[in-house]
PDB file of C-alpha atoms in Angstrom:
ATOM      1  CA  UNK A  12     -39.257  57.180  -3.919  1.00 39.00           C
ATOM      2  CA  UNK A  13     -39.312  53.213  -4.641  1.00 41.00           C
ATOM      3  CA  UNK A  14     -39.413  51.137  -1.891  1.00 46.00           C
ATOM      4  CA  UNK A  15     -36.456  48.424  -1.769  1.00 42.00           C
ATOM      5  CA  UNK A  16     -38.864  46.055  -0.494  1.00 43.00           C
ATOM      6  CA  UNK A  17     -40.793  45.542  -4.156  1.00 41.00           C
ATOM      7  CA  UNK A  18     -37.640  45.634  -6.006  1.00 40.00           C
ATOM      8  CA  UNK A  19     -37.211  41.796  -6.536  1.00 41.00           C
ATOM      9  CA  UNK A  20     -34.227  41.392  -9.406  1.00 39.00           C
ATOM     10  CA  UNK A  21     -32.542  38.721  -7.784  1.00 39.00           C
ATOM     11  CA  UNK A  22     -28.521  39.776  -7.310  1.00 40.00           C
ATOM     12  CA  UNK A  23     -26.751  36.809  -6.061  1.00 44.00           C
ATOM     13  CA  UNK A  24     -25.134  34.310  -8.337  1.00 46.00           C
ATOM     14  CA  UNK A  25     -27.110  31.342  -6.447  1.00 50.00           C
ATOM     15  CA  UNK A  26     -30.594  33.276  -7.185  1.00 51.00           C
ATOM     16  CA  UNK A  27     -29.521  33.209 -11.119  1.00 51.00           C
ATOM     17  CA  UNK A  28     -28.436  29.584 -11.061  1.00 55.00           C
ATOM     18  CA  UNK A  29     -31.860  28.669  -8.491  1.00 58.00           C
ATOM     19  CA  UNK A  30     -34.094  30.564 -11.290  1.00 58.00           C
ATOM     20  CA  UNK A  31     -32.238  28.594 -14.430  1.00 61.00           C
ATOM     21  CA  UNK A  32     -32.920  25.334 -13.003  1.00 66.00           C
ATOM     22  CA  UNK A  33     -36.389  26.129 -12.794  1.00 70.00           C
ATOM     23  CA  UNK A  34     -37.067  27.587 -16.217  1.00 70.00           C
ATOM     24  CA  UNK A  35     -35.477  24.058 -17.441  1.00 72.00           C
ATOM     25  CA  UNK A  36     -37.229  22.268 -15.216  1.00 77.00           C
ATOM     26  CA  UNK A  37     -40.649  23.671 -16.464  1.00 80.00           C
ATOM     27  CA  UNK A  38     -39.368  23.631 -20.139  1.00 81.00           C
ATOM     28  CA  UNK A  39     -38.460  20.282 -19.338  1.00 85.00           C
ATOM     29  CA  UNK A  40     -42.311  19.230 -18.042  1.00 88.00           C
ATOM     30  CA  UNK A  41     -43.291  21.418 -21.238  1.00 88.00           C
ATOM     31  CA  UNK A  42     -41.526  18.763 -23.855  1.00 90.00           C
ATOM     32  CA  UNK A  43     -42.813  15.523 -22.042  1.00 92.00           C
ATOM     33  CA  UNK A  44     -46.538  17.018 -22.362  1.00 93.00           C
ATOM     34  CA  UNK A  45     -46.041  17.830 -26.127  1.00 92.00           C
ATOM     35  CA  UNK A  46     -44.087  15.097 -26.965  1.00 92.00           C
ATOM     36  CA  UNK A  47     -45.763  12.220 -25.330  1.00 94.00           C
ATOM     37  CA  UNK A  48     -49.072  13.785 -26.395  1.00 93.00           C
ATOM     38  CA  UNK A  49     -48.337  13.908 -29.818  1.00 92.00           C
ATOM     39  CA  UNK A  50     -47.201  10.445 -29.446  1.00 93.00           C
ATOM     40  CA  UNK A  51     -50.207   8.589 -27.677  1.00 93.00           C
ATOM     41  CA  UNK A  52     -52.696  10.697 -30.181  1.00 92.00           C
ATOM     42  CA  UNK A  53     -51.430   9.599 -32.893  1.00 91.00           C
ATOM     43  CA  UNK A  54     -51.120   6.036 -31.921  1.00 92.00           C
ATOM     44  CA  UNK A  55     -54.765   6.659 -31.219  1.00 91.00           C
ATOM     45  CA  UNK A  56     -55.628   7.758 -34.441  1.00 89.00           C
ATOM     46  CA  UNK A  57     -54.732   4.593 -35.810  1.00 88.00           C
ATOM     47  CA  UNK A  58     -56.059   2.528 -33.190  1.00 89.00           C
ATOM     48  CA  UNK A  59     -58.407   2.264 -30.077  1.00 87.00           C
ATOM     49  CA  UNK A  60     -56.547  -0.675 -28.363  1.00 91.00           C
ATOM     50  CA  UNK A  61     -55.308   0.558 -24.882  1.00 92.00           C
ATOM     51  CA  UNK A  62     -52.740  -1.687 -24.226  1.00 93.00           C
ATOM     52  CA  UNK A  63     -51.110  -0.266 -27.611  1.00 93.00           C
ATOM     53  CA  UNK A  64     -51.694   2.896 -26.643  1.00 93.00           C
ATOM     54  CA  UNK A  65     -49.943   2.289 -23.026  1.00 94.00           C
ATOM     55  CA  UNK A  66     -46.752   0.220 -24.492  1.00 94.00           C
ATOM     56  CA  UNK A  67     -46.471   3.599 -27.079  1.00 93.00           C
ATOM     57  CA  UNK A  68     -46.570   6.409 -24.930  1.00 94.00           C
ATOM     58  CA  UNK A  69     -44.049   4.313 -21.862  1.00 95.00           C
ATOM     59  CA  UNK A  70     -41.664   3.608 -24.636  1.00 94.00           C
ATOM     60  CA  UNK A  71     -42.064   7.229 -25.551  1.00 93.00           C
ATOM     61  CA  UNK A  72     -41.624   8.812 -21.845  1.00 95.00           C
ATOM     62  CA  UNK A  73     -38.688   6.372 -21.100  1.00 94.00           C
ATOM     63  CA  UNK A  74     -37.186   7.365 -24.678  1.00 94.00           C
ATOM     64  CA  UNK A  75     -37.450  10.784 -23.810  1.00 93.00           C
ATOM     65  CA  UNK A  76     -36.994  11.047 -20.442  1.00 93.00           C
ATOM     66  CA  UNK A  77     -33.406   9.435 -21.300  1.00 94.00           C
ATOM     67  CA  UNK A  78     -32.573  11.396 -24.258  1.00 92.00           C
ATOM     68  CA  UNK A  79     -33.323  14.598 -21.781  1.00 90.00           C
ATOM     69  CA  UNK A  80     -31.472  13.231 -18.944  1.00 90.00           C
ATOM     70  CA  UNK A  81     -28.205  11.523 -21.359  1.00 93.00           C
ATOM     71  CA  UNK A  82     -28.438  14.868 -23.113  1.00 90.00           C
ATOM     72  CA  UNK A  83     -28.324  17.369 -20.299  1.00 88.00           C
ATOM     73  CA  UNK A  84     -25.459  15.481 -18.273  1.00 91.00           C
ATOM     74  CA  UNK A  85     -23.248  15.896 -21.561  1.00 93.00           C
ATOM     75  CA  UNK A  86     -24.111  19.459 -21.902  1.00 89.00           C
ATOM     76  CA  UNK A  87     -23.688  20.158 -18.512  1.00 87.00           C
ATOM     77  CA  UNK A  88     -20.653  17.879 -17.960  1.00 92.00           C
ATOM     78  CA  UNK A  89     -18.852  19.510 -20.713  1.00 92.00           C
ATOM     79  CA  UNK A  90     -19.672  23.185 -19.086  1.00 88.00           C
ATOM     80  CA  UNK A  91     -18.067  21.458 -15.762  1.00 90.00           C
ATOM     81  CA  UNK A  92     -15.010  20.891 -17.800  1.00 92.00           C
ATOM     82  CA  UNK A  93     -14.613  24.516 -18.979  1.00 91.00           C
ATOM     83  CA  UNK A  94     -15.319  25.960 -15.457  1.00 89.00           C
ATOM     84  CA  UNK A  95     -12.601  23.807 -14.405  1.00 91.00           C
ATOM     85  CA  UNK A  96      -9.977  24.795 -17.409  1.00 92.00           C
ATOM     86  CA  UNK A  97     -10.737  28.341 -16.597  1.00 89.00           C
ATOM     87  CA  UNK A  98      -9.944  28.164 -13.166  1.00 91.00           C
ATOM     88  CA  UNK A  99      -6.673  26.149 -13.696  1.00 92.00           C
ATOM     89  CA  UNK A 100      -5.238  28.907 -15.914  1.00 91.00           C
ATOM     90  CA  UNK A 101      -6.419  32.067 -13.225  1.00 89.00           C
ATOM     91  CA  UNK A 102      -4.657  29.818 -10.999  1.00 89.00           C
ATOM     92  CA  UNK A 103      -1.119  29.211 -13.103  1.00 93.00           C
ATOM     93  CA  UNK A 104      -1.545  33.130 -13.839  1.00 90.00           C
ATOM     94  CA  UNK A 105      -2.179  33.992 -10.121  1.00 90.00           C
ATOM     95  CA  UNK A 106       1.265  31.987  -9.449  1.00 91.00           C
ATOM     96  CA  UNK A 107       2.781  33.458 -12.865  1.00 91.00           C
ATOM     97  CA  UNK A 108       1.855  36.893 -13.328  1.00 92.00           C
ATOM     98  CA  UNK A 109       0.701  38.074  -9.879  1.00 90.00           C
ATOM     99  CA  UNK A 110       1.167  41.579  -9.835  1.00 91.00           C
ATOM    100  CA  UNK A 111      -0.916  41.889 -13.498  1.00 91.00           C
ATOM    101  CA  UNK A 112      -3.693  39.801 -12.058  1.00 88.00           C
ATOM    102  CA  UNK A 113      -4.115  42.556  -9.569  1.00 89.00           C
ATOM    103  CA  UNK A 114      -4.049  44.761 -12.526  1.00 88.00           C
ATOM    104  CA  UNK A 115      -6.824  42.887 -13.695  1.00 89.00           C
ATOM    105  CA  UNK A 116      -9.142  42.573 -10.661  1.00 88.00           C
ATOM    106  CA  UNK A 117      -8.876  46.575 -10.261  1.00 90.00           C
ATOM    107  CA  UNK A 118     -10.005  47.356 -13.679  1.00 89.00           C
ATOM    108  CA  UNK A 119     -12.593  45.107 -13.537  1.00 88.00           C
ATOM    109  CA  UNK A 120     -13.706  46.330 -10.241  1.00 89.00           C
ATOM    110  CA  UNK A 121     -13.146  49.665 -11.305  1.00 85.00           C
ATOM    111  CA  UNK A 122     -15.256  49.086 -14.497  1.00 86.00           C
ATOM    112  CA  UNK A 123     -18.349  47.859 -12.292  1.00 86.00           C
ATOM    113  CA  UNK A 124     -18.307  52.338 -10.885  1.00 86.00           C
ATOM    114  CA  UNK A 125     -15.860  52.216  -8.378  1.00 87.00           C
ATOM    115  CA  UNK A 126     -12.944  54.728  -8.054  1.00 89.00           C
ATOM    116  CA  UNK A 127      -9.863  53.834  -9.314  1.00 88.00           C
ATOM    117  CA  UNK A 128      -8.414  54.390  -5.707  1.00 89.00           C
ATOM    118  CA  UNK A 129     -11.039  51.968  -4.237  1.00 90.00           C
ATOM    119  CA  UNK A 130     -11.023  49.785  -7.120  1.00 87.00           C
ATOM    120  CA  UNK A 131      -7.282  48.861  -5.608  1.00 89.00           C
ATOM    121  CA  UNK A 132      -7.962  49.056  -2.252  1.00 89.00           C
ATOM    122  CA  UNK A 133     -10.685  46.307  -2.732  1.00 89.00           C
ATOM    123  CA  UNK A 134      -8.524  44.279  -5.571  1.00 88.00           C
ATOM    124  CA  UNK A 135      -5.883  44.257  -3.075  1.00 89.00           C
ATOM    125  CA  UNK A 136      -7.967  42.993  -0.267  1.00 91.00           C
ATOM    126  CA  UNK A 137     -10.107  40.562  -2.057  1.00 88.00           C
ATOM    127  CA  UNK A 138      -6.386  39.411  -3.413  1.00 89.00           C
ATOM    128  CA  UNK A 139      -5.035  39.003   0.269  1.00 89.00           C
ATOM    129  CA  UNK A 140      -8.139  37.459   1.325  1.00 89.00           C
ATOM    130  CA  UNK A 141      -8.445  34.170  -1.206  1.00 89.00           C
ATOM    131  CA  UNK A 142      -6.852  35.559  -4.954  1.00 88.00           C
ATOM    132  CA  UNK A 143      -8.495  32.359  -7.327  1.00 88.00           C
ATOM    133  CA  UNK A 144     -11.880  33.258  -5.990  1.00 89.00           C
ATOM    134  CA  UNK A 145     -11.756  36.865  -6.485  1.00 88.00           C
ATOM    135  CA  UNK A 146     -10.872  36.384  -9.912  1.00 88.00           C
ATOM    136  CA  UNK A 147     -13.065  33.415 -10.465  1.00 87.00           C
ATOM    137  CA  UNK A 148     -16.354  35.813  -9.448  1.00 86.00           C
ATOM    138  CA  UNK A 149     -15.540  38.795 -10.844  1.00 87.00           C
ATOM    139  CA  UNK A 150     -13.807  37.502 -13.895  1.00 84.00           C
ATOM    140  CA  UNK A 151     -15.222  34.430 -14.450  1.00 85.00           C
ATOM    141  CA  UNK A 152     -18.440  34.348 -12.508  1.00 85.00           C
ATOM    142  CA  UNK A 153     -17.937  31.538 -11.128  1.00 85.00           C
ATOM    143  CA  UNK A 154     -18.085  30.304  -7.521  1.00 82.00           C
ATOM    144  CA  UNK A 155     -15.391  27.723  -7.179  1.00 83.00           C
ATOM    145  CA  UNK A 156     -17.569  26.188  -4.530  1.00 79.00           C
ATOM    146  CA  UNK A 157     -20.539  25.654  -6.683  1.00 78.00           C
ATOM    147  CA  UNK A 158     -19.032  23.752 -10.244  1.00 82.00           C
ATOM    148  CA  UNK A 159     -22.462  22.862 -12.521  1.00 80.00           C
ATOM    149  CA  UNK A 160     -23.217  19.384 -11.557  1.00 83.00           C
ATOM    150  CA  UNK A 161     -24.103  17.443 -14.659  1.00 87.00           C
ATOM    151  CA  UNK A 162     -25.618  14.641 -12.382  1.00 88.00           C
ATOM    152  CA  UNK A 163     -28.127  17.072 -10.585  1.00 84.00           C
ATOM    153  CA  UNK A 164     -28.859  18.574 -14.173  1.00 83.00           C
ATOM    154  CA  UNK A 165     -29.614  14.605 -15.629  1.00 88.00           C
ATOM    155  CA  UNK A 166     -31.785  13.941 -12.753  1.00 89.00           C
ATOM    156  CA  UNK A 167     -33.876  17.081 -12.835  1.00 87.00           C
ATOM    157  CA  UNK A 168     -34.214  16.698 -16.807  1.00 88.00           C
ATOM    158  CA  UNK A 169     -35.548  13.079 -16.672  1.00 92.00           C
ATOM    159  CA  UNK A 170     -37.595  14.161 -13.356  1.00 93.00           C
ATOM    160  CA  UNK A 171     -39.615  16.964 -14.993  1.00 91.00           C
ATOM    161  CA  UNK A 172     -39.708  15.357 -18.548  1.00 94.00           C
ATOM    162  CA  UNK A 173     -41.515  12.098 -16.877  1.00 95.00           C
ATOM    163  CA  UNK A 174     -43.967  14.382 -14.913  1.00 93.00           C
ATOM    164  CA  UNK A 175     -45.051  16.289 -17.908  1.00 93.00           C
ATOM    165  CA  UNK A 176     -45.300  12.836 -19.805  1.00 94.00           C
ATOM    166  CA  UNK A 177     -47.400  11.161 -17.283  1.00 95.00           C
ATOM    167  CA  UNK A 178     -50.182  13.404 -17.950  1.00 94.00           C
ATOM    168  CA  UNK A 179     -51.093  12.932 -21.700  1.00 94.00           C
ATOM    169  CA  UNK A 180     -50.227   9.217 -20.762  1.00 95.00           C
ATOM    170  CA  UNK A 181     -52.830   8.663 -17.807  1.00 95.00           C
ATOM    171  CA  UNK A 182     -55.122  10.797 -19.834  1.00 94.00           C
ATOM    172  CA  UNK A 183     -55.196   8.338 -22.807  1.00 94.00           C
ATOM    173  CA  UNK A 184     -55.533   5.354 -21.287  1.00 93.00           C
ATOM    174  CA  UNK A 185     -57.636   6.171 -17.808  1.00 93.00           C
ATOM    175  CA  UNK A 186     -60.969   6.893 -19.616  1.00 93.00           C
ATOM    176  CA  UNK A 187     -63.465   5.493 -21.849  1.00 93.00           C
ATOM    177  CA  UNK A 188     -63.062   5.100 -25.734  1.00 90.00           C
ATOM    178  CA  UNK A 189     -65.703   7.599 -26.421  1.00 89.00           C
ATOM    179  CA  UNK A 190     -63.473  10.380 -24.143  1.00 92.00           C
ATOM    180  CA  UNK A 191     -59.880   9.653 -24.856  1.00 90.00           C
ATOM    181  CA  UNK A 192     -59.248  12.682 -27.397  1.00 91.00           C
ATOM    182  CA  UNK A 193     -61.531  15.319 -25.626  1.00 93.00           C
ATOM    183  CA  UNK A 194     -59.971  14.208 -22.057  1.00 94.00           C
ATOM    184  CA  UNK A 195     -56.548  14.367 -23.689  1.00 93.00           C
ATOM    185  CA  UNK A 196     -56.315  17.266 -25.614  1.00 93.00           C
ATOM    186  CA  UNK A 197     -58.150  19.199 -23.056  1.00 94.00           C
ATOM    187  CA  UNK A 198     -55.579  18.120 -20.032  1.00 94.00           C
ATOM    188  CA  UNK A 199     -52.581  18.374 -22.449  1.00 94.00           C
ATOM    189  CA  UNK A 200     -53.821  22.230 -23.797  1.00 94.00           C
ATOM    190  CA  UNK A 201     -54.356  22.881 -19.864  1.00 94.00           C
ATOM    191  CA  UNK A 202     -50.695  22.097 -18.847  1.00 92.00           C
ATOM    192  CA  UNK A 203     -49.263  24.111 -21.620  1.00 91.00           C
ATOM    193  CA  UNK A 204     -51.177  27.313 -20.995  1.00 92.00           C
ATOM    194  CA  UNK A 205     -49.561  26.598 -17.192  1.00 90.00           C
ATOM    195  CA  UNK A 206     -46.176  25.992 -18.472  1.00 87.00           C
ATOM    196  CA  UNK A 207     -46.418  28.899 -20.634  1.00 86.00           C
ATOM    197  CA  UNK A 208     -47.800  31.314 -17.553  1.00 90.00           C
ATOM    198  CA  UNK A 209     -44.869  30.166 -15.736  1.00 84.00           C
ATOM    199  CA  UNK A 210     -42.132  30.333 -18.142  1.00 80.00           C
ATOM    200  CA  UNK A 211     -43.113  33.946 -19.297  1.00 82.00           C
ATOM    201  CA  UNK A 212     -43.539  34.923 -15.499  1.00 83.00           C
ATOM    202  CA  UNK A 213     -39.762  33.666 -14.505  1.00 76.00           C
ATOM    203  CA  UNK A 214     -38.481  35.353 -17.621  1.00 73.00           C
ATOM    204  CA  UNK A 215     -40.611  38.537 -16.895  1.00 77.00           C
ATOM    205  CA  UNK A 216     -41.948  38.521 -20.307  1.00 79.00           C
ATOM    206  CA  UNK A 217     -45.900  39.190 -21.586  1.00 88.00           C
ATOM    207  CA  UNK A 218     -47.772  36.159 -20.229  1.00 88.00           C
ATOM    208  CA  UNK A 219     -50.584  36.248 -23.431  1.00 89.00           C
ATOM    209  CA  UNK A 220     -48.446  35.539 -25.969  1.00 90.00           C
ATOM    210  CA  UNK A 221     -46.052  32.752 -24.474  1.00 86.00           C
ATOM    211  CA  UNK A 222     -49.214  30.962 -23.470  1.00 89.00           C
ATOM    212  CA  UNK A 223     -50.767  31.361 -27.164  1.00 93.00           C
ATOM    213  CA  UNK A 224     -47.741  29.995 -28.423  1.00 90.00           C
ATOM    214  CA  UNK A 225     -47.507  27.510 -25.837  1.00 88.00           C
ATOM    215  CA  UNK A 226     -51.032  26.139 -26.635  1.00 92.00           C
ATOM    216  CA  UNK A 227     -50.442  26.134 -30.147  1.00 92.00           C
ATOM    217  CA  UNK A 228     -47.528  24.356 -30.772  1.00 90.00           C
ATOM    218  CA  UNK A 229     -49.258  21.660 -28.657  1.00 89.00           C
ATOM    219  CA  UNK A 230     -52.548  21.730 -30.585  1.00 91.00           C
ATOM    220  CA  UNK A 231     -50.479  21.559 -34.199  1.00 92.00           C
ATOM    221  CA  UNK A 232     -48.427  18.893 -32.793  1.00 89.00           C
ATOM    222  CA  UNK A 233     -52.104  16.440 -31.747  1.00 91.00           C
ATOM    223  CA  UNK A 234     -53.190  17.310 -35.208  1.00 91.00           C
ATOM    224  CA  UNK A 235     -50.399  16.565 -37.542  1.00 92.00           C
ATOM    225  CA  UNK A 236     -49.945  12.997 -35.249  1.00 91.00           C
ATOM    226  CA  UNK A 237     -53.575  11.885 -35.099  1.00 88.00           C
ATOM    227  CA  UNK A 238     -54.249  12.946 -38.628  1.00 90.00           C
ATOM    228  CA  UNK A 239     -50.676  10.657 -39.607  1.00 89.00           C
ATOM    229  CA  UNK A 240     -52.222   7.868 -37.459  1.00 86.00           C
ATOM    230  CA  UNK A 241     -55.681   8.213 -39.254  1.00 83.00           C
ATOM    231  CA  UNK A 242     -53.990   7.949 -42.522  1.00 86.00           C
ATOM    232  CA  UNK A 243     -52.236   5.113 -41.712  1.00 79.00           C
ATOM    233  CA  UNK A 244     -54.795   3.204 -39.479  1.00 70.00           C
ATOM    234  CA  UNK A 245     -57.130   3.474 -42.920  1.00 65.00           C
ATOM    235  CA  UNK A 246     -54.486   2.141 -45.079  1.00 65.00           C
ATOM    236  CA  UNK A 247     -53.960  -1.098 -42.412  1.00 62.00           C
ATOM    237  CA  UNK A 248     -50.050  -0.291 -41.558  1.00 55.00           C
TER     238      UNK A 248
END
C-alpha cells in the first residue's frame, strides 16, 4: 500500500500557479546568466579595460532586465484580459441560459467520475452556493479571486533576470586581468548546472540531461561572443 504522506503531486490550483512562478523565476535567473555572460565575454575578448567591460554588461542587465519585465507584463496583461472576457460571458450565460449552465456544470462534474445522480446533486449545490465561480473552476479553471497579475509577473521577471545577471557581471570585473575568463566562465557554468538541477527537479524530469544542456548552451554562447570580440578587437573596431 502507498502511503499518502510521499505522494506529493500538488492538487490545488494555487500549488500549480506557486510552482509556475518559480520555474519562470529560475528560467528567468537562467537568461540573465547566459545572456549577460555572453555579453561581458565578448566585450572582453576585444578588450581588457574594466570600466568598458562594467558600462557593457549594466547596459546589458538593464536592457534585459526591461525587455523581461516590459515583455512579461504584456503577456501576462493580455492573459488578464481573457480571464476577464471569459468570465463576463459565464456570467451573461448564467443570467441567459441558466438552466443549460447547470447542464453544463453536471456533465463536467460528471465527466471528472462522478455519478450522474451526484454529478447534479453537486452542480446544483455548487450553483446555489456562488454559480460564476463554480463554472469559472470547473470550466474555466479559474479562481475569480486570483486574476494573473501582470505587475507581480513584471516585477518577478526583472527581479530574477538582474540576479542571474549580477553574477557574470561581478565576476568580470571583481578580479584580476589574468583571472577574468577562468573566474567567469567557471561561476557562470556553476549557476547553470544549478538552474538546470532545479528546473528539471520542479518539472520532475531527468536532472543529467537538463543540466548538460544547461551547461552547454552557456559554454557555446562564451565561445561564439569572445571568439566575435577577438576577431574584432584584432581588426581595431
Amino acid at each position: 500500500m502507498s502511503d499518502p504522506q510521499a505522494h506529493h503531486e500538488p492538487h490545488s490550483t494555487g500549488m500549480g500557479a506557486r510552482l509556475n512562478w518559480l520555474r519562470a523565476a529560475v528560467l528567468g535567473a537562467n537568461d540573465g546568466v547566459v545572456s549577460t555572460a555572453g555579453l561581458v565575454v565578448g566585450v572582453a575578448g576585444a578588450t581588457d579595460d574594466r570600466s568598458t567591460l562594467l558600462t557593457a554588461g549594466l547596459a546589458g542587465l538593464l536592457a534585459g532586465s526591461m525587455s523581461m519585465a516590459a515583455g512579461e507584463y504584456v503577456s501576462v496583461s493580455t492573459q488578464r484580459d481573457s480571464e476577464k472576457a471569459a468570465l463576463a460571458t459565464e456570467k451573461r450565460e448564467l443570467q441567459e441560459t441558466p438552466e443549460a449552465e447547470l447542464a453544463e456544470l453536471t456533465g463536467l462534474l460528471e465527466g471528472k467520475g462522478l455519478s450522474r445522480e451526484v454529478a447534479r446533486e453537486a452542480a446544483v449545490q455548487l450553483t446555489e452556493r456562488d454559480a460564476l465561480r463554480a463554472h469559472a473552476e470547473v470550466e474555466l479553471g479559474i479562481d475569480p479571486d486570483d486574476l494573473t497579475n501582470p505587475w507581480h509577473a513584471a516585477g518577478a521577471s526583472f527581479l530574477a533576470f538582474t540576479v542571474g545577471a549580477l553574477l557574470p557581471l561581478l565576476a568580470i570585473v571583481l578580479p584580476p586581468v589574468s583571472l577574468r575568463l577562468v573566474v567567469t566562465v567557471a561561476s557562470v557554468l556553476a549557476a547553470l548546472a544549478l538552474t538546470g538541477w532545479w528546473s528539471a527537479r520542479l518539472g520532475e524530469a531527468s536532472v543529467g540531461p537538463a543540466v548538460l544542456r544547461n551547461m552547454g548552451g552557456g559554454a557555446l554562447a562564451m565561445a561564439v561572443t569572445y571568439a566575435a570580440g577577438e576577431l574584432l578587437g584584432a581588426a581595431g573596431v
